């Protein structure tokens, strides 16, 4: 299971979905299915009295599920079905459902529920169109959530770096392009001296026009130096020079 990726975001929960945090939004990020299962189990273990509007959104392929907690019972609904009725599933059943959709021409057929628009869209589109549709569903609703509605203020404890010599050095360290060009669930980050560009990845490669251009500042968190985008999102670097955002690695593009 660990090699199968899914996309997961949360509202009203901590990053690991184990603690209620009213008003917090955890942006959509890619992770393996086992980690997603752990987060669903943690969510199921919480008291619904504490949760208010908390929810998890989890996606794979054409299937996108919204999960809420009702008295320790996970209630699931397909986000594409406007009039769908939530129904109970265990964390394991939700994960298995997601695993069953790859290669399916109709997500609803695999999931055992009808979805009014899904089959029509697939029948209209060829294979290339289908891939593009998946990109729109995953990126348009997931990555766009971070790009447009990410945290506006960084966590406490960040010390911003203003000294021009240090800033110039960090420009050299952070500058470049980052992302997996073969993975449409990611984006490409381009760090320039005075701006951060976010580009979509499509089946044909990186889109030439940026989806968003943001300013940023450098800061320090303990011993780590980080890039803080204007929407408050934090980009870190690992030991090999890749960028990391909310546990997702964006490899540095060397060419």
mmCIF file of N, CA and C in Angstrom, residues 75-196:
data_model
loop_
_atom_site.group_PDB
_atom_site.id
_atom_site.type_symbol
_atom_site.label_atom_id
_atom_site.label_comp_id
_atom_site.label_asym_id
_atom_site.label_seq_id
_atom_site.Cartn_x
_atom_site.Cartn_y
_atom_site.Cartn_z
ATOM 1 N N UNK A 75 -18.192 9.546 8.137
ATOM 2 C CA UNK A 75 -19.240 9.655 7.134
ATOM 3 C C UNK A 75 -18.610 10.205 5.853
ATOM 4 N N UNK A 76 -18.882 9.550 4.739
ATOM 5 C CA UNK A 76 -18.190 9.831 3.482
ATOM 6 C C UNK A 76 -19.195 10.230 2.412
ATOM 7 N N UNK A 77 -18.790 11.199 1.593
ATOM 8 C CA UNK A 77 -19.603 11.601 0.445
ATOM 9 C C UNK A 77 -18.665 11.940 -0.708
ATOM 10 N N UNK A 78 -19.077 11.613 -1.928
ATOM 11 C CA UNK A 78 -18.307 12.002 -3.107
ATOM 12 C C UNK A 78 -18.544 13.478 -3.374
ATOM 13 N N UNK A 79 -17.465 14.242 -3.492
ATOM 14 C CA UNK A 79 -17.611 15.692 -3.633
ATOM 15 C C UNK A 79 -18.224 16.078 -4.967
ATOM 16 N N UNK A 80 -18.123 15.212 -5.985
ATOM 17 C CA UNK A 80 -18.705 15.536 -7.296
ATOM 18 C C UNK A 80 -20.217 15.321 -7.336
ATOM 19 N N UNK A 81 -20.760 14.631 -6.335
ATOM 20 C CA UNK A 81 -22.202 14.349 -6.317
ATOM 21 C C UNK A 81 -22.889 15.350 -5.406
ATOM 22 N N UNK A 82 -23.482 16.366 -5.994
ATOM 23 C CA UNK A 82 -24.052 17.469 -5.218
ATOM 24 C C UNK A 82 -25.165 17.001 -4.285
ATOM 25 N N UNK A 83 -25.948 15.975 -4.695
ATOM 26 C CA UNK A 83 -27.094 15.534 -3.895
ATOM 27 C C UNK A 83 -26.830 14.198 -3.211
ATOM 28 N N UNK A 84 -25.572 13.806 -3.114
ATOM 29 C CA UNK A 84 -25.258 12.503 -2.519
ATOM 30 C C UNK A 84 -25.520 12.508 -1.017
ATOM 31 N N UNK A 85 -25.897 11.355 -0.489
ATOM 32 C CA UNK A 85 -26.124 11.187 0.946
ATOM 33 C C UNK A 85 -24.882 10.586 1.583
ATOM 34 N N UNK A 86 -24.349 11.191 2.654
ATOM 35 C CA UNK A 86 -23.179 10.610 3.324
ATOM 36 C C UNK A 86 -23.490 9.220 3.862
ATOM 37 N N UNK A 87 -22.499 8.348 3.817
ATOM 38 C CA UNK A 87 -22.678 7.009 4.360
ATOM 39 C C UNK A 87 -21.433 6.617 5.126
ATOM 40 N N UNK A 88 -21.592 5.709 6.071
ATOM 41 C CA UNK A 88 -20.519 5.359 6.987
ATOM 42 C C UNK A 88 -19.539 4.382 6.352
ATOM 43 N N UNK A 89 -18.242 4.652 6.574
ATOM 44 C CA UNK A 89 -17.192 3.719 6.175
ATOM 45 C C UNK A 89 -16.053 3.808 7.183
ATOM 46 N N UNK A 90 -15.374 2.710 7.385
ATOM 47 C CA UNK A 90 -14.210 2.694 8.264
ATOM 48 C C UNK A 90 -13.011 3.290 7.529
ATOM 49 N N UNK A 91 -11.950 3.681 8.240
ATOM 50 C CA UNK A 91 -10.743 4.168 7.560
ATOM 51 C C UNK A 91 -10.209 3.168 6.538
ATOM 52 N N UNK A 92 -10.270 1.889 6.894
ATOM 53 C CA UNK A 92 -9.771 0.861 5.978
ATOM 54 C C UNK A 92 -10.640 0.755 4.720
ATOM 55 N N UNK A 93 -11.956 0.885 4.892
ATOM 56 C CA UNK A 93 -12.852 0.821 3.736
ATOM 57 C C UNK A 93 -12.665 2.030 2.818
ATOM 58 N N UNK A 94 -12.433 3.204 3.415
ATOM 59 C CA UNK A 94 -12.193 4.405 2.603
ATOM 60 C C UNK A 94 -10.923 4.232 1.778
ATOM 61 N N UNK A 95 -9.874 3.734 2.422
ATOM 62 C CA UNK A 95 -8.603 3.543 1.718
ATOM 63 C C UNK A 95 -8.752 2.509 0.611
ATOM 64 N N UNK A 96 -9.449 1.417 0.879
ATOM 65 C CA UNK A 96 -9.661 0.391 -0.141
ATOM 66 C C UNK A 96 -10.459 0.935 -1.315
ATOM 67 N N UNK A 97 -11.435 1.772 -1.018
ATOM 68 C CA UNK A 97 -12.232 2.401 -2.071
ATOM 69 C C UNK A 97 -11.336 3.228 -2.995
ATOM 70 N N UNK A 98 -10.466 4.016 -2.393
ATOM 71 C CA UNK A 98 -9.542 4.824 -3.195
ATOM 72 C C UNK A 98 -8.627 3.952 -4.041
ATOM 73 N N UNK A 99 -8.177 2.830 -3.474
ATOM 74 C CA UNK A 99 -7.256 1.957 -4.202
ATOM 75 C C UNK A 99 -7.919 1.278 -5.395
ATOM 76 N N UNK A 100 -9.245 1.225 -5.389
ATOM 77 C CA UNK A 100 -9.948 0.474 -6.430
ATOM 78 C C UNK A 100 -10.220 1.274 -7.693
ATOM 79 N N UNK A 101 -9.924 2.575 -7.684
ATOM 80 C CA UNK A 101 -10.395 3.406 -8.796
ATOM 81 C C UNK A 101 -9.411 3.520 -9.949
ATOM 82 N N UNK A 102 -8.148 3.156 -9.786
ATOM 83 C CA UNK A 102 -7.167 3.370 -10.852
ATOM 84 C C UNK A 102 -7.543 2.570 -12.095
ATOM 85 N N UNK A 103 -7.488 3.223 -13.230
ATOM 86 C CA UNK A 103 -7.775 2.564 -14.496
ATOM 87 C C UNK A 103 -9.248 2.445 -14.793
ATOM 88 N N UNK A 104 -10.094 2.909 -13.872
ATOM 89 C CA UNK A 104 -11.532 2.820 -14.091
ATOM 90 C C UNK A 104 -12.006 3.929 -15.004
ATOM 91 N N UNK A 105 -12.896 3.601 -15.938
ATOM 92 C CA UNK A 105 -13.486 4.624 -16.795
ATOM 93 C C UNK A 105 -14.613 5.352 -16.090
ATOM 94 N N UNK A 106 -15.098 4.742 -15.008
ATOM 95 C CA UNK A 106 -16.153 5.391 -14.244
ATOM 96 C C UNK A 106 -15.885 5.177 -12.775
ATOM 97 N N UNK A 107 -15.517 6.237 -12.090
ATOM 98 C CA UNK A 107 -15.254 6.148 -10.669
ATOM 99 C C UNK A 107 -16.454 5.595 -9.916
ATOM 100 N N UNK A 108 -17.633 6.024 -10.294
ATOM 101 C CA UNK A 108 -18.823 5.617 -9.558
ATOM 102 C C UNK A 108 -19.065 4.130 -9.679
ATOM 103 N N UNK A 109 -18.773 3.545 -10.839
ATOM 104 C CA UNK A 109 -18.975 2.115 -11.011
ATOM 105 C C UNK A 109 -18.070 1.348 -10.075
ATOM 106 N N UNK A 110 -16.824 1.791 -9.931
ATOM 107 C CA UNK A 110 -15.906 1.115 -9.029
ATOM 108 C C UNK A 110 -16.316 1.316 -7.590
ATOM 109 N N UNK A 111 -16.823 2.487 -7.268
ATOM 110 C CA UNK A 111 -17.145 2.793 -5.883
ATOM 111 C C UNK A 111 -18.488 2.230 -5.475
ATOM 112 N N UNK A 112 -19.319 1.844 -6.453
ATOM 113 C CA UNK A 112 -20.613 1.281 -6.134
ATOM 114 C C UNK A 112 -21.687 2.326 -5.936
ATOM 115 N N UNK A 113 -21.408 3.605 -6.392
ATOM 116 C CA UNK A 113 -22.409 4.653 -6.283
ATOM 117 C C UNK A 113 -22.475 5.376 -7.602
ATOM 118 N N UNK A 114 -23.692 5.827 -7.974
ATOM 119 C CA UNK A 114 -23.856 6.546 -9.238
ATOM 120 C C UNK A 114 -23.459 7.986 -9.058
ATOM 121 N N UNK A 115 -22.812 8.524 -10.111
ATOM 122 C CA UNK A 115 -22.462 9.941 -10.118
ATOM 123 C C UNK A 115 -22.935 10.513 -11.432
ATOM 124 N N UNK A 116 -23.835 11.476 -11.388
ATOM 125 C CA UNK A 116 -24.496 11.949 -12.593
ATOM 126 C C UNK A 116 -23.570 12.452 -13.660
ATOM 127 N N UNK A 117 -22.489 13.240 -13.342
ATOM 128 C CA UNK A 117 -21.703 13.872 -14.380
ATOM 129 C C UNK A 117 -20.485 13.106 -14.788
ATOM 130 N N UNK A 118 -19.950 12.189 -13.943
ATOM 131 C CA UNK A 118 -18.656 11.570 -14.212
ATOM 132 C C UNK A 118 -18.625 10.788 -15.495
ATOM 133 N N UNK A 119 -19.610 9.892 -15.711
ATOM 134 C CA UNK A 119 -19.593 9.063 -16.902
ATOM 135 C C UNK A 119 -19.721 9.881 -18.165
ATOM 136 N N UNK A 120 -20.537 10.937 -18.134
ATOM 137 C CA UNK A 120 -20.714 11.766 -19.317
ATOM 138 C C UNK A 120 -19.429 12.457 -19.694
ATOM 139 N N UNK A 121 -18.680 12.954 -18.705
ATOM 140 C CA UNK A 121 -17.443 13.651 -19.009
ATOM 141 C C UNK A 121 -16.431 12.721 -19.633
ATOM 142 N N UNK A 122 -16.361 11.478 -19.102
ATOM 143 C CA UNK A 122 -15.402 10.533 -19.645
ATOM 144 C C UNK A 122 -15.773 10.130 -21.059
ATOM 145 N N UNK A 123 -17.089 9.946 -21.314
ATOM 146 C CA UNK A 123 -17.500 9.532 -22.648
ATOM 147 C C UNK A 123 -17.235 10.616 -23.677
ATOM 148 N N UNK A 124 -17.310 11.875 -23.276
ATOM 149 C CA UNK A 124 -17.050 12.968 -24.199
ATOM 150 C C UNK A 124 -15.573 13.058 -24.526
ATOM 151 N N UNK A 125 -14.731 12.787 -23.532
ATOM 152 C CA UNK A 125 -13.298 13.015 -23.695
ATOM 153 C C UNK A 125 -12.595 11.765 -24.183
ATOM 154 N N UNK A 126 -11.547 11.947 -24.950
ATOM 155 C CA UNK A 126 -10.624 10.877 -25.284
ATOM 156 C C UNK A 126 -9.686 10.652 -24.127
ATOM 157 N N UNK A 127 -8.711 9.758 -24.315
ATOM 158 C CA UNK A 127 -7.800 9.447 -23.216
ATOM 159 C C UNK A 127 -7.028 10.680 -22.774
ATOM 160 N N UNK A 128 -6.567 11.483 -23.747
ATOM 161 C CA UNK A 128 -5.840 12.695 -23.382
ATOM 162 C C UNK A 128 -6.706 13.660 -22.609
ATOM 163 N N UNK A 129 -7.970 13.796 -23.026
ATOM 164 C CA UNK A 129 -8.896 14.665 -22.323
ATOM 165 C C UNK A 129 -9.162 14.164 -20.917
ATOM 166 N N UNK A 130 -9.209 12.846 -20.782
ATOM 167 C CA UNK A 130 -9.462 12.262 -19.465
ATOM 168 C C UNK A 130 -8.347 12.613 -18.506
ATOM 169 N N UNK A 131 -7.109 12.496 -18.974
ATOM 170 C CA UNK A 131 -5.975 12.849 -18.128
ATOM 171 C C UNK A 131 -6.053 14.315 -17.734
ATOM 172 N N UNK A 132 -6.381 15.161 -18.723
ATOM 173 C CA UNK A 132 -6.487 16.587 -18.430
ATOM 174 C C UNK A 132 -7.577 16.860 -17.404
ATOM 175 N N UNK A 133 -8.678 16.103 -17.478
ATOM 176 C CA UNK A 133 -9.767 16.269 -16.525
ATOM 177 C C UNK A 133 -9.304 15.933 -15.118
ATOM 178 N N UNK A 134 -8.549 14.843 -14.991
ATOM 179 C CA UNK A 134 -8.028 14.465 -13.680
ATOM 180 C C UNK A 134 -7.133 15.569 -13.134
ATOM 181 N N UNK A 135 -6.300 16.112 -14.023
ATOM 182 C CA UNK A 135 -5.419 17.200 -13.601
ATOM 183 C C UNK A 135 -6.237 18.366 -13.067
ATOM 184 N N UNK A 136 -7.307 18.711 -13.788
ATOM 185 C CA UNK A 136 -8.154 19.827 -13.358
ATOM 186 C C UNK A 136 -8.796 19.530 -12.014
ATOM 187 N N UNK A 137 -9.318 18.298 -11.848
ATOM 188 C CA UNK A 137 -9.989 17.944 -10.601
ATOM 189 C C UNK A 137 -9.037 17.987 -9.421
ATOM 190 N N UNK A 138 -7.843 17.410 -9.606
ATOM 191 C CA UNK A 138 -6.898 17.318 -8.499
ATOM 192 C C UNK A 138 -6.199 18.632 -8.238
ATOM 193 N N UNK A 139 -5.681 19.240 -9.283
ATOM 194 C CA UNK A 139 -4.933 20.470 -9.098
ATOM 195 C C UNK A 139 -5.874 21.636 -8.895
ATOM 196 N N UNK A 140 -6.937 21.692 -9.726
ATOM 197 C CA UNK A 140 -7.838 22.831 -9.637
ATOM 198 C C UNK A 140 -8.468 22.962 -8.271
ATOM 199 N N UNK A 141 -8.769 21.854 -7.617
ATOM 200 C CA UNK A 141 -9.418 21.922 -6.319
ATOM 201 C C UNK A 141 -8.446 21.743 -5.161
ATOM 202 N N UNK A 142 -7.345 21.042 -5.392
ATOM 203 C CA UNK A 142 -6.406 20.772 -4.316
ATOM 204 C C UNK A 142 -5.310 21.795 -4.225
ATOM 205 N N UNK A 143 -4.457 21.866 -5.241
ATOM 206 C CA UNK A 143 -3.341 22.796 -5.203
ATOM 207 C C UNK A 143 -3.838 24.226 -5.197
ATOM 208 N N UNK A 144 -4.921 24.504 -5.940
ATOM 209 C CA UNK A 144 -5.457 25.850 -5.938
ATOM 210 C C UNK A 144 -5.881 26.277 -4.532
ATOM 211 N N UNK A 145 -6.330 25.302 -3.715
ATOM 212 C CA UNK A 145 -6.716 25.643 -2.351
ATOM 213 C C UNK A 145 -5.538 26.219 -1.592
ATOM 214 N N UNK A 146 -4.354 25.641 -1.781
ATOM 215 C CA UNK A 146 -3.185 26.188 -1.107
ATOM 216 C C UNK A 146 -2.776 27.510 -1.726
ATOM 217 N N UNK A 147 -2.775 27.579 -3.067
ATOM 218 C CA UNK A 147 -2.312 28.783 -3.741
ATOM 219 C C UNK A 147 -3.172 29.983 -3.367
ATOM 220 N N UNK A 148 -4.477 29.785 -3.304
ATOM 221 C CA UNK A 148 -5.374 30.914 -3.075
ATOM 222 C C UNK A 148 -5.747 31.115 -1.614
ATOM 223 N N UNK A 149 -5.807 30.021 -0.868
ATOM 224 C CA UNK A 149 -6.346 30.125 0.483
ATOM 225 C C UNK A 149 -5.405 29.564 1.532
ATOM 226 N N UNK A 150 -4.127 29.531 1.242
ATOM 227 C CA UNK A 150 -3.149 29.030 2.199
ATOM 228 C C UNK A 150 -3.080 29.924 3.421
ATOM 229 N N UNK A 151 -2.353 29.480 4.442
ATOM 230 C CA UNK A 151 -2.278 30.281 5.677
ATOM 231 C C UNK A 151 -1.685 31.647 5.398
ATOM 232 N N UNK A 152 -2.316 32.689 5.890
ATOM 233 C CA UNK A 152 -1.870 34.054 5.618
ATOM 234 C C UNK A 152 -0.736 34.488 6.534
ATOM 235 N N UNK A 153 -0.605 33.874 7.674
ATOM 236 C CA UNK A 153 0.477 34.231 8.586
ATOM 237 C C UNK A 153 1.275 32.988 8.913
ATOM 238 N N UNK A 154 2.599 33.087 8.959
ATOM 239 C CA UNK A 154 3.427 31.931 9.269
ATOM 240 C C UNK A 154 3.310 31.553 10.735
ATOM 241 N N UNK A 155 3.697 30.339 11.090
ATOM 242 C CA UNK A 155 3.636 29.921 12.490
ATOM 243 C C UNK A 155 4.530 30.796 13.366
ATOM 244 N N UNK A 156 4.207 30.816 14.643
ATOM 245 C CA UNK A 156 5.042 31.559 15.581
ATOM 246 C C UNK A 156 6.435 30.939 15.625
ATOM 247 N N UNK A 157 7.411 31.777 15.922
ATOM 248 C CA UNK A 157 8.776 31.263 16.053
ATOM 249 C C UNK A 157 9.655 31.545 14.860
ATOM 250 N N UNK A 158 9.090 32.099 13.766
ATOM 251 C CA UNK A 158 9.904 32.429 12.597
ATOM 252 C C UNK A 158 10.575 33.774 12.823
ATOM 253 N N UNK A 159 11.869 33.805 12.609
ATOM 254 C CA UNK A 159 12.620 35.049 12.656
ATOM 255 C C UNK A 159 12.985 35.427 11.221
ATOM 256 N N UNK A 160 12.441 36.522 10.725
ATOM 257 C CA UNK A 160 12.717 36.908 9.351
ATOM 258 C C UNK A 160 14.131 37.442 9.205
ATOM 259 N N UNK A 161 14.712 37.141 8.050
ATOM 260 C CA UNK A 161 16.091 37.514 7.756
ATOM 261 C C UNK A 161 16.082 38.747 6.869
ATOM 262 N N UNK A 162 16.715 39.811 7.325
ATOM 263 C CA UNK A 162 16.705 41.073 6.593
ATOM 264 C C UNK A 162 18.094 41.477 6.098
ATOM 265 N N UNK A 163 19.161 40.919 6.671
ATOM 266 C CA UNK A 163 20.512 41.358 6.312
ATOM 267 C C UNK A 163 20.776 41.063 4.838
ATOM 268 N N UNK A 164 21.163 42.070 4.040
ATOM 269 C CA UNK A 164 21.303 41.873 2.593
ATOM 270 C C UNK A 164 22.317 40.810 2.200
ATOM 271 N N UNK A 165 23.376 40.656 2.961
ATOM 272 C CA UNK A 165 24.382 39.643 2.617
ATOM 273 C C UNK A 165 23.800 38.243 2.806
ATOM 274 N N UNK A 166 23.092 38.034 3.912
ATOM 275 C CA UNK A 166 22.469 36.730 4.144
ATOM 276 C C UNK A 166 21.384 36.452 3.117
ATOM 277 N N UNK A 167 20.596 37.491 2.777
ATOM 278 C CA UNK A 167 19.539 37.320 1.776
ATOM 279 C C UNK A 167 20.150 36.946 0.434
ATOM 280 N N UNK A 168 21.248 37.597 0.048
ATOM 281 C CA UNK A 168 21.906 37.275 -1.222
ATOM 282 C C UNK A 168 22.403 35.836 -1.225
ATOM 283 N N UNK A 169 22.938 35.383 -0.088
ATOM 284 C CA UNK A 169 23.388 33.995 0.001
ATOM 285 C C UNK A 169 22.250 33.006 -0.114
ATOM 286 N N UNK A 170 21.130 33.337 0.504
ATOM 287 C CA UNK A 170 19.972 32.453 0.428
ATOM 288 C C UNK A 170 19.358 32.445 -0.972
ATOM 289 N N UNK A 171 19.468 33.558 -1.687
ATOM 290 C CA UNK A 171 19.022 33.561 -3.080
ATOM 291 C C UNK A 171 19.780 32.517 -3.890
ATOM 292 N N UNK A 172 21.077 32.397 -3.627
ATOM 293 C CA UNK A 172 21.889 31.405 -4.325
ATOM 294 C C UNK A 172 21.490 29.989 -3.920
ATOM 295 N N UNK A 173 21.202 29.812 -2.639
ATOM 296 C CA UNK A 173 20.879 28.479 -2.126
ATOM 297 C C UNK A 173 19.508 28.013 -2.602
ATOM 298 N N UNK A 174 18.499 28.886 -2.524
ATOM 299 C CA UNK A 174 17.125 28.500 -2.841
ATOM 300 C C UNK A 174 16.789 28.642 -4.323
ATOM 301 N N UNK A 175 17.524 29.465 -5.046
ATOM 302 C CA UNK A 175 17.160 29.748 -6.428
ATOM 303 C C UNK A 175 17.121 28.500 -7.296
ATOM 304 N N UNK A 176 16.148 28.434 -8.213
ATOM 305 C CA UNK A 176 16.048 27.301 -9.124
ATOM 306 C C UNK A 176 14.620 26.840 -9.321
ATOM 307 N N UNK A 177 14.483 25.697 -9.994
ATOM 308 C CA UNK A 177 13.173 25.102 -10.276
ATOM 309 C C UNK A 177 13.041 23.796 -9.494
ATOM 310 N N UNK A 178 11.825 23.553 -8.980
ATOM 311 C CA UNK A 178 11.593 22.385 -8.140
ATOM 312 C C UNK A 178 10.257 21.734 -8.520
ATOM 313 N N UNK A 179 10.255 20.419 -8.621
ATOM 314 C CA UNK A 179 9.023 19.686 -8.898
ATOM 315 C C UNK A 179 9.316 18.444 -9.716
ATOM 316 N N UNK A 180 8.369 17.518 -9.698
ATOM 317 C CA UNK A 180 8.458 16.290 -10.490
ATOM 318 C C UNK A 180 7.632 16.493 -11.752
ATOM 319 N N UNK A 181 8.299 16.716 -12.882
ATOM 320 C CA UNK A 181 7.597 17.048 -14.123
ATOM 321 C C UNK A 181 6.724 15.906 -14.625
ATOM 322 N N UNK A 182 6.926 14.695 -14.102
ATOM 323 C CA UNK A 182 6.116 13.552 -14.518
ATOM 324 C C UNK A 182 4.909 13.340 -13.619
ATOM 325 N N UNK A 183 4.711 14.225 -12.639
ATOM 326 C CA UNK A 183 3.641 14.036 -11.659
ATOM 327 C C UNK A 183 2.669 15.211 -11.698
ATOM 328 N N UNK A 184 1.517 15.068 -12.401
ATOM 329 C CA UNK A 184 0.559 16.176 -12.502
ATOM 330 C C UNK A 184 -0.098 16.561 -11.192
ATOM 331 N N UNK A 185 0.084 15.764 -10.114
ATOM 332 C CA UNK A 185 -0.494 16.149 -8.831
ATOM 333 C C UNK A 185 0.384 17.161 -8.109
ATOM 334 N N UNK A 186 1.577 17.414 -8.642
ATOM 335 C CA UNK A 186 2.453 18.417 -8.060
ATOM 336 C C UNK A 186 2.355 19.716 -8.849
ATOM 337 N N UNK A 187 3.143 20.688 -8.425
ATOM 338 C CA UNK A 187 3.371 21.902 -9.199
ATOM 339 C C UNK A 187 4.877 22.061 -9.334
ATOM 340 N N UNK A 188 5.292 23.023 -10.148
ATOM 341 C CA UNK A 188 6.697 23.414 -10.209
ATOM 342 C C UNK A 188 6.830 24.767 -9.517
ATOM 343 N N UNK A 189 7.746 24.833 -8.543
ATOM 344 C CA UNK A 189 8.085 26.100 -7.915
ATOM 345 C C UNK A 189 9.341 26.643 -8.596
ATOM 346 N N UNK A 190 9.293 27.882 -9.022
ATOM 347 C CA UNK A 190 10.474 28.551 -9.555
ATOM 348 C C UNK A 190 10.806 29.704 -8.618
ATOM 349 N N UNK A 191 11.966 29.575 -7.961
ATOM 350 C CA UNK A 191 12.402 30.595 -7.004
ATOM 351 C C UNK A 191 13.368 31.532 -7.710
ATOM 352 N N UNK A 192 12.947 32.779 -7.856
ATOM 353 C CA UNK A 192 13.816 33.808 -8.422
ATOM 354 C C UNK A 192 14.203 34.779 -7.312
ATOM 355 N N UNK A 193 15.069 35.725 -7.653
ATOM 356 C CA UNK A 193 15.604 36.628 -6.631
ATOM 357 C C UNK A 193 14.523 37.448 -5.947
ATOM 358 N N UNK A 194 13.465 37.775 -6.675
ATOM 359 C CA UNK A 194 12.450 38.649 -6.094
ATOM 360 C C UNK A 194 11.034 38.093 -6.177
ATOM 361 N N UNK A 195 10.877 36.828 -6.594
ATOM 362 C CA UNK A 195 9.529 36.284 -6.709
ATOM 363 C C UNK A 195 9.540 34.760 -6.696
ATOM 364 N N UNK A 196 8.397 34.215 -6.302
ATOM 365 C CA UNK A 196 8.164 32.778 -6.318
ATOM 366 C C UNK A 196 7.066 32.505 -7.330
#
